[in-house]
Amino acid sequence: MAHFFIFYTRLRTEEKLLFRAAEDKGIPFSAVNLSDGLWPNVPGEAGDVALCRCVSQTQNSALAVLLEARGVLTVNSSGVMGLCADKIVTAAKLSAAGIPQPEYAVAFSPEGAAEGAERLGYPLVIKPATGSWGRLLAKVNDRDALEAVAEHKAHMGAAHSVLFMQQYVEKKGFDLRATLLGGEVLTVIKRCSDHWITNTARGATPGKYPLSPEIRALLDRVQNAIGGEVLAVDLFEKPEGGWMVNEVNGQPEFRSSDGELTGVDIAGRLVEHVWSLASGTGGTKG
Amino acid sequence: MSTKVQCIVCEGDVILPAEVMEGELLTCPDCGTELEVVSLDPVTVAEAPEVQEDWGE
C-alpha cells in the first residue's frame, strides 16, 4: 500500500491545518520533520506520495528531486517548483504562453538596469528572482533610487546578480490571490492594503472576490502553462481593464483563503487530492 | 508529557499546546521571544531561526 508523507520543517498554520484535515478524513499519513533529516534516510519509496511543505524553497526543491529519483510522486513536482520559485523563469514561461503580465526587463549589471528603466519607465519594481513574502522588493521612483538599489544589489551576492525589473502597476489598493488544485479554481480572494505590497504576510487584509469567467479563463491558461497540482496565482487588474498575472506560487500558503472567508476547506481538499494521486485516480499532467 | 517549558532567554514559563509537535513555534508570554520546539522527549525549545531569503510560498 502506498504511503502518504507530509514533509515540513516548520509548523506553520497551513501544516497544522493539513495534519488536522488528514486526521479528520481518516487519510493515513506520516508527518516528517525534515529539519534534522539526512538523505538517504528520509522515508519514501516508489509508489508513495509526498506533500513537500518545507518553508525553504531550496530545501523543498532538493527534497522533491531526491524523492522523484526514488519514484515518489511529489506535490508539486520538482519541475513545477523550479518554474515557480524563480520569478524570471515564471515570467519567461508566461511570456511563451502569451499570458498577460506586467511588462518586465532583466538586467545583468547596473548599466543594464538603467537601460531597463528607460524601457519600462518610472516607477518600476525590482524583485529578487527568488524569495517571497514581499521581501526585498524595491519600488523605484527615479534614476537616483535605481542607481542606489542597483549598487546595493551588486554587493548582495550571486542571487542578486540578475535584476528582475517589472513595470509598476497601480493596483487600486488590492490584488487577487487564486488557489488552484488539480487544475480546478478553489478560491479567489482579494488582498487589500494601503501599502503597494499587498501580501497578507505583510499585513494585507483578505476579502471575498467573485470568480468571473474572464478570471477563470486566465487561470486555466496559467495552469496549462505551468502545470502542477497546487498553485497560487496572483493577479493585478490592468489599468485599461482585464487582468494580468503577477506571480505564480508553487508551494502556497493558504490560511487567508481557507475556511471562514471562502467556505472552502483547502487543507481538506489538498490532502484528499494528494492521497487520490497515490491511487492513480487524480492529478493533472503537471 | 510536561505542560510547560522554560523560555531559554528569560526563564519564563511557556505553556505547551495539547499535542505539541516538533517544529512548532511558541512565543514566550514574558519576553516575546519566538521559540521552536526542537525535540519532544523531553520537550526542548531553541530560539526560532531568523527568516531566510528563500523562505515562504
GROMACS .gro file of C-alpha atoms in nm:
model
  343
    1MET     CA    1   0.000   0.000   0.000
    2ALA     CA    2   0.125   0.347  -0.086
    3HIS     CA    3   0.231   0.579   0.192
    4PHE     CA    4   0.145   0.948   0.216
    5PHE     CA    5   0.414   1.170   0.363
    6ILE     CA    6   0.382   1.534   0.461
    7PHE     CA    7   0.732   1.678   0.490
    8TYR     CA    8   0.784   2.000   0.680
    9THR     CA    9   1.050   2.200   0.857
   10ARG     CA   10   0.838   2.449   1.045
   11LEU     CA   11   0.481   2.404   1.160
   12ARG     CA   12   0.303   2.695   1.004
   13THR     CA   13  -0.074   2.733   1.027
   14GLU     CA   14  -0.102   2.551   0.694
   15GLU     CA   15   0.082   2.240   0.811
   16LYS     CA   16  -0.135   2.219   1.122
   17LEU     CA   17  -0.447   2.252   0.903
   18LEU     CA   18  -0.319   1.976   0.675
   19PHE     CA   19  -0.248   1.736   0.961
   20ARG     CA   20  -0.587   1.801   1.118
   21ALA     CA   21  -0.766   1.763   0.784
   22ALA     CA   22  -0.599   1.429   0.709
   23GLU     CA   23  -0.686   1.303   1.057
   24ASP     CA   24  -1.047   1.419   1.025
   25LYS     CA   25  -1.083   1.247   0.690
   26GLY     CA   26  -0.919   0.927   0.803
   27ILE     CA   27  -0.640   0.958   0.547
   28PRO     CA   28  -0.333   0.769   0.669
   29PHE     CA   29  -0.023   0.988   0.658
   30SER     CA   30   0.312   1.037   0.821
   31ALA     CA   31   0.427   1.385   0.922
   32VAL     CA   32   0.803   1.405   0.876
   33ASN     CA   33   1.008   1.690   1.019
   34LEU     CA   34   1.292   1.726   0.771
   35SER     CA   35   1.489   1.974   0.980
   36ASP     CA   36   1.731   1.714   1.112
   37GLY     CA   37   1.682   1.477   0.821
   38LEU     CA   38   1.955   1.316   0.615
   39TRP     CA   39   1.918   1.169   0.270
   40PRO     CA   40   1.901   0.870   0.209
   41ASN     CA   41   1.746   0.808   0.549
   42VAL     CA   42   1.439   1.012   0.452
   43PRO     CA   43   1.135   0.782   0.404
   44GLY     CA   44   0.958   0.729   0.071
   45GLU     CA   45   0.955   0.456  -0.191
   46ALA     CA   46   0.827   0.409  -0.544
   47GLY     CA   47   0.452   0.449  -0.549
   48ASP     CA   48   0.436   0.670  -0.241
   49VAL     CA   49   0.311   1.029  -0.248
   50ALA     CA   50   0.464   1.327  -0.071
   51LEU     CA   51   0.336   1.672   0.003
   52CYS     CA   52   0.650   1.884   0.030
   53ARG     CA   53   0.589   2.167   0.274
   54CYS     CA   54   0.939   2.280   0.372
   55VAL     CA   55   0.936   2.654   0.437
   56SER     CA   56   1.259   2.694   0.238
   57GLN     CA   57   1.207   2.679  -0.138
   58THR     CA   58   1.560   2.549  -0.187
   59GLN     CA   59   1.510   2.266   0.059
   60ASN     CA   60   1.169   2.183  -0.085
   61SER     CA   61   1.310   2.158  -0.438
   62ALA     CA   62   1.601   1.940  -0.325
   63LEU     CA   63   1.365   1.712  -0.137
   64ALA     CA   64   1.136   1.677  -0.440
   65VAL     CA   65   1.422   1.595  -0.676
   66LEU     CA   66   1.553   1.326  -0.443
   67LEU     CA   67   1.213   1.171  -0.381
   68GLU     CA   68   1.130   1.170  -0.752
   69ALA     CA   69   1.451   0.982  -0.819
   70ARG     CA   70   1.310   0.707  -0.598
   71GLY     CA   71   0.978   0.707  -0.780
   72VAL     CA   72   0.786   0.904  -0.519
   73LEU     CA   73   0.519   1.135  -0.662
   74THR     CA   74   0.570   1.477  -0.508
   75VAL     CA   75   0.332   1.771  -0.486
   76ASN     CA   76   0.431   1.978  -0.656
   77SER     CA   77   0.678   1.812  -0.890
   78SER     CA   78   1.033   1.944  -0.872
   79GLY     CA   79   0.988   2.084  -1.222
   80VAL     CA   80   0.689   2.293  -1.123
   81MET     CA   81   0.865   2.405  -0.806
   82GLY     CA   82   1.153   2.522  -1.024
   83LEU     CA   83   0.921   2.714  -1.255
   84CYS     CA   84   0.753   2.892  -0.968
   85ALA     CA   85   1.049   2.951  -0.737
   86ASP     CA   86   1.229   3.178  -0.983
   87LYS     CA   87   1.035   3.482  -1.099
   88ILE     CA   88   1.242   3.511  -1.415
   89VAL     CA   89   1.163   3.153  -1.509
   90THR     CA   90   0.794   3.211  -1.436
   91ALA     CA   91   0.788   3.530  -1.642
   92ALA     CA   92   0.957   3.356  -1.935
   93LYS     CA   93   0.709   3.070  -1.920
   94LEU     CA   94   0.414   3.308  -1.909
   95SER     CA   95   0.560   3.505  -2.200
   96ALA     CA   96   0.598   3.189  -2.405
   97ALA     CA   97   0.231   3.116  -2.345
   98GLY     CA   98   0.126   3.472  -2.432
   99ILE     CA   99  -0.025   3.528  -2.087
  100PRO     CA  100  -0.058   3.894  -1.986
  101GLN     CA  101   0.176   4.007  -1.710
  102PRO     CA  102   0.340   4.335  -1.611
  103GLU     CA  103   0.599   4.436  -1.867
  104TYR     CA  104   0.941   4.328  -1.746
  105ALA     CA  105   1.310   4.354  -1.819
  106VAL     CA  106   1.602   4.153  -1.685
  107ALA     CA  107   1.931   4.333  -1.622
  108PHE     CA  108   2.273   4.181  -1.566
  109SER     CA  109   2.451   4.493  -1.444
  110PRO     CA  110   2.375   4.839  -1.302
  111GLU     CA  111   2.420   4.976  -1.653
  112GLY     CA  112   2.169   4.725  -1.783
  113ALA     CA  113   1.929   4.827  -1.507
  114ALA     CA  114   1.948   5.190  -1.624
  115GLU     CA  115   1.862   5.079  -1.976
  116GLY     CA  116   1.580   4.864  -1.840
  117ALA     CA  117   1.439   5.165  -1.657
  118GLU     CA  118   1.437   5.369  -1.976
  119ARG     CA  119   1.239   5.092  -2.137
  120LEU     CA  120   0.989   5.040  -1.853
  121GLY     CA  121   0.966   5.396  -1.723
  122TYR     CA  122   0.929   5.502  -1.360
  123PRO     CA  123   0.805   5.392  -1.118
  124LEU     CA  124   0.921   5.035  -1.154
  125VAL     CA  125   0.970   4.740  -0.920
  126ILE     CA  126   1.289   4.540  -0.873
  127LYS     CA  127   1.237   4.194  -0.730
  128PRO     CA  128   1.482   3.923  -0.631
  129ALA     CA  129   1.439   3.628  -0.869
  130THR     CA  130   1.379   3.404  -0.570
  131GLY     CA  131   1.213   3.496  -0.246
  132SER     CA  132   0.873   3.551  -0.102
  133TRP     CA  133   0.652   3.731   0.143
  134GLY     CA  134   0.731   4.054  -0.038
  135ARG     CA  135   1.086   4.059   0.094
  136LEU     CA  136   1.349   4.276  -0.074
  137LEU     CA  137   1.107   4.422  -0.324
  138ALA     CA  138   1.204   4.773  -0.422
  139LYS     CA  139   0.970   5.026  -0.578
  140VAL     CA  140   1.199   5.256  -0.770
  141ASN     CA  141   1.059   5.601  -0.844
  142ASP     CA  142   1.351   5.770  -1.017
  143ARG     CA  143   1.701   5.735  -1.154
  144ASP     CA  144   1.867   5.818  -0.822
  145ALA     CA  145   1.684   5.540  -0.644
  146LEU     CA  146   1.759   5.298  -0.927
  147GLU     CA  147   2.131   5.363  -0.907
  148ALA     CA  148   2.125   5.312  -0.530
  149VAL     CA  149   1.932   4.984  -0.548
  150ALA     CA  150   2.145   4.850  -0.836
  151GLU     CA  151   2.465   4.931  -0.649
  152HIS     CA  152   2.340   4.760  -0.334
  153LYS     CA  153   2.232   4.455  -0.535
  154ALA     CA  154   2.580   4.432  -0.684
  155HIS     CA  155   2.714   4.367  -0.333
  156MET     CA  156   2.450   4.114  -0.229
  157GLY     CA  157   2.592   3.803  -0.386
  158ALA     CA  158   2.518   3.580  -0.682
  159ALA     CA  159   2.144   3.551  -0.613
  160HIS     CA  160   2.112   3.925  -0.681
  161SER     CA  161   2.340   3.943  -0.983
  162VAL     CA  162   2.040   3.931  -1.215
  163LEU     CA  163   1.781   4.204  -1.166
  164PHE     CA  164   1.421   4.124  -1.241
  165MET     CA  165   1.255   4.457  -1.321
  166GLN     CA  166   0.881   4.498  -1.357
  167GLN     CA  167   0.669   4.786  -1.468
  168TYR     CA  168   0.486   4.920  -1.161
  169VAL     CA  169   0.112   4.855  -1.180
  170GLU     CA  170  -0.121   5.085  -0.989
  171LYS     CA  171  -0.346   4.829  -0.822
  172LYS     CA  172  -0.626   5.040  -0.677
  173GLY     CA  173  -0.538   4.907  -0.333
  174PHE     CA  174  -0.578   4.535  -0.394
  175ASP     CA  175  -0.471   4.235  -0.592
  176LEU     CA  176  -0.625   3.889  -0.626
  177ARG     CA  177  -0.496   3.557  -0.497
  178ALA     CA  178  -0.640   3.247  -0.665
  179THR     CA  179  -0.571   2.897  -0.535
  180LEU     CA  180  -0.586   2.612  -0.786
  181LEU     CA  181  -0.590   2.243  -0.704
  182GLY     CA  182  -0.569   1.974  -0.970
  183GLY     CA  183  -0.643   2.241  -1.229
  184GLU     CA  184  -0.963   2.350  -1.054
  185VAL     CA  185  -1.000   2.702  -0.917
  186LEU     CA  186  -1.078   2.651  -0.548
  187THR     CA  187  -1.080   3.008  -0.423
  188VAL     CA  188  -1.028   3.367  -0.528
  189ILE     CA  189  -0.974   3.637  -0.268
  190LYS     CA  190  -0.870   3.998  -0.287
  191ARG     CA  191  -0.589   4.129  -0.071
  192CYS     CA  192  -0.628   4.491   0.030
  193SER     CA  193  -0.359   4.719   0.161
  194ASP     CA  194  -0.270   5.086   0.172
  195HIS     CA  195   0.087   4.972   0.104
  196TRP     CA  196   0.191   4.894  -0.253
  197ILE     CA  197   0.287   4.541  -0.141
  198THR     CA  198  -0.042   4.354  -0.099
  199ASN     CA  199   0.084   4.037   0.065
  200THR     CA  200  -0.113   3.902   0.360
  201ALA     CA  201   0.219   3.802   0.517
  202ARG     CA  202   0.287   4.176   0.519
  203GLY     CA  203  -0.043   4.274   0.675
  204ALA     CA  204  -0.279   4.298   0.376
  205THR     CA  205  -0.643   4.223   0.460
  206PRO     CA  206  -0.813   3.938   0.271
  207GLY     CA  207  -1.165   3.976   0.137
  208LYS     CA  208  -1.413   3.793  -0.085
  209TYR     CA  209  -1.399   3.833  -0.461
  210PRO     CA  210  -1.616   3.668  -0.728
  211LEU     CA  211  -1.469   3.429  -0.984
  212SER     CA  212  -1.565   3.572  -1.324
  213PRO     CA  213  -1.548   3.375  -1.649
  214GLU     CA  214  -1.263   3.603  -1.760
  215ILE     CA  215  -1.057   3.529  -1.449
  216ARG     CA  216  -1.130   3.159  -1.475
  217ALA     CA  217  -1.015   3.154  -1.839
  218LEU     CA  218  -0.693   3.333  -1.748
  219LEU     CA  219  -0.626   3.091  -1.462
  220ASP     CA  220  -0.684   2.797  -1.696
  221ARG     CA  221  -0.416   2.937  -1.925
  222VAL     CA  222  -0.177   2.970  -1.631
  223GLN     CA  223  -0.249   2.612  -1.525
  224ASN     CA  224  -0.176   2.487  -1.876
  225ALA     CA  225   0.146   2.688  -1.898
  226ILE     CA  226   0.287   2.599  -1.557
  227GLY     CA  227   0.128   2.262  -1.478
  228GLY     CA  228   0.132   2.144  -1.120
  229GLU     CA  229  -0.115   2.005  -0.870
  230VAL     CA  230  -0.144   2.306  -0.643
  231LEU     CA  231  -0.080   2.666  -0.747
  232ALA     CA  232  -0.147   3.009  -0.607
  233VAL     CA  233  -0.174   3.277  -0.874
  234ASP     CA  234  -0.156   3.649  -0.800
  235LEU     CA  235  -0.345   3.876  -1.039
  236PHE     CA  236  -0.340   4.251  -1.098
  237GLU     CA  237  -0.618   4.444  -1.263
  238LYS     CA  238  -0.488   4.614  -1.574
  239PRO     CA  239  -0.533   4.993  -1.585
  240GLU     CA  240  -0.733   4.957  -1.905
  241GLY     CA  241  -0.942   4.673  -1.761
  242GLY     CA  242  -0.894   4.298  -1.756
  243TRP     CA  243  -0.638   4.104  -1.557
  244MET     CA  244  -0.271   4.016  -1.570
  245VAL     CA  245  -0.062   3.760  -1.381
  246ASN     CA  246   0.189   3.896  -1.134
  247GLU     CA  247   0.326   3.580  -0.976
  248VAL     CA  248   0.265   3.206  -0.956
  249ASN     CA  249   0.345   3.024  -0.632
  250GLY     CA  250   0.414   2.653  -0.629
  251GLN     CA  251   0.418   2.587  -0.255
  252PRO     CA  252   0.143   2.818  -0.143
  253GLU     CA  253   0.039   2.926   0.200
  254PHE     CA  254  -0.338   2.933   0.207
  255ARG     CA  255  -0.453   3.032   0.555
  256SER     CA  256  -0.609   3.354   0.424
  257SER     CA  257  -0.813   3.168   0.160
  258ASP     CA  258  -0.912   2.873   0.376
  259GLY     CA  259  -1.233   2.821   0.567
  260GLU     CA  260  -1.439   3.106   0.702
  261LEU     CA  261  -1.379   3.364   0.429
  262THR     CA  262  -1.436   3.141   0.128
  263GLY     CA  263  -1.620   2.844   0.274
  264VAL     CA  264  -1.362   2.617   0.111
  265ASP     CA  265  -1.164   2.366   0.313
  266ILE     CA  266  -0.843   2.399   0.115
  267ALA     CA  267  -0.643   2.182   0.354
  268GLY     CA  268  -0.901   1.905   0.333
  269ARG     CA  269  -0.921   1.925  -0.044
  270LEU     CA  270  -0.543   1.924  -0.071
  271VAL     CA  271  -0.485   1.612   0.137
  272GLU     CA  272  -0.769   1.434  -0.042
  273HIS     CA  273  -0.618   1.528  -0.376
  274VAL     CA  274  -0.267   1.414  -0.291
  275TRP     CA  275  -0.398   1.089  -0.149
  276SER     CA  276  -0.600   1.033  -0.470
  277LEU     CA  277  -0.275   1.058  -0.666
  278ALA     CA  278  -0.143   0.756  -0.480
  279SER     CA  279  -0.429   0.551  -0.616
  280GLY     CA  280  -0.397   0.700  -0.962
  281THR     CA  281  -0.746   0.848  -0.959
  282GLY     CA  282  -0.648   1.214  -0.960
  283GLY     CA  283  -0.393   1.458  -1.087
  284THR     CA  284  -0.306   1.692  -1.368
  285LYS     CA  285  -0.047   1.645  -1.636
  286GLY     CA  286   0.194   1.877  -1.450
  287MET     CA  287   0.449   1.493   2.891
  288SER     CA  288   0.504   1.824   3.067
  289THR     CA  289   0.256   2.103   3.010
  290LYS     CA  290   0.506   2.386   3.008
  291VAL     CA  291   0.863   2.459   2.920
  292GLN     CA  292   1.105   2.723   3.036
  293CYS     CA  293   1.197   3.004   2.800
  294ILE     CA  294   1.568   2.979   2.724
  295VAL     CA  295   1.601   3.357   2.712
  296CYS     CA  296   1.413   3.483   3.021
  297GLU     CA  297   1.331   3.158   3.206
  298GLY     CA  298   0.961   3.244   3.194
  299ASP     CA  299   0.702   2.966   3.178
  300VAL     CA  300   0.574   2.887   2.829
  301ILE     CA  301   0.256   2.677   2.816
  302LEU     CA  302   0.267   2.391   2.566
  303PRO     CA  303  -0.026   2.319   2.334
  304ALA     CA  304  -0.213   1.993   2.390
  305GLU     CA  305  -0.048   1.789   2.115
  306VAL     CA  306   0.274   1.978   2.068
  307MET     CA  307   0.488   1.871   1.771
  308GLU     CA  308   0.847   1.915   1.664
  309GLY     CA  309   0.886   2.229   1.458
  310GLU     CA  310   0.602   2.408   1.636
  311LEU     CA  311   0.656   2.773   1.716
  312LEU     CA  312   0.578   2.920   2.056
  313THR     CA  313   0.600   3.274   2.182
  314CYS     CA  314   0.720   3.340   2.533
  315PRO     CA  315   0.449   3.545   2.707
  316ASP     CA  316   0.708   3.715   2.926
  317CYS     CA  317   0.977   3.832   2.685
  318GLY     CA  318   0.816   3.772   2.343
  319THR     CA  319   1.096   3.552   2.211
  320GLU     CA  320   0.986   3.319   1.932
  321LEU     CA  321   1.079   2.965   2.029
  322GLU     CA  322   1.085   2.649   1.820
  323VAL     CA  323   1.018   2.304   1.964
  324VAL     CA  324   1.324   2.103   1.865
  325SER     CA  325   1.253   1.778   2.048
  326LEU     CA  326   0.965   1.616   2.235
  327ASP     CA  327   1.117   1.374   2.481
  328PRO     CA  328   1.186   1.577   2.679
  329VAL     CA  329   1.031   1.888   2.528
  330THR     CA  330   1.315   2.120   2.435
  331VAL     CA  331   1.297   2.462   2.276
  332ALA     CA  332   1.550   2.678   2.097
  333GLU     CA  333   1.530   3.030   1.965
  334ALA     CA  334   1.349   3.008   1.632
  335PRO     CA  335   1.578   3.078   1.336
  336GLU     CA  336   1.560   3.412   1.160
  337VAL     CA  337   1.368   3.422   0.833
  338GLN     CA  338   1.586   3.310   0.544
  339GLU     CA  339   1.597   3.460   0.198
  340ASP     CA  340   1.415   3.174   0.025
  341TRP     CA  341   1.150   3.112   0.289
  342GLY     CA  342   0.787   3.127   0.202
  343GLU     CA  343   0.542   3.041  -0.066
   0.00000   0.00000   0.00000
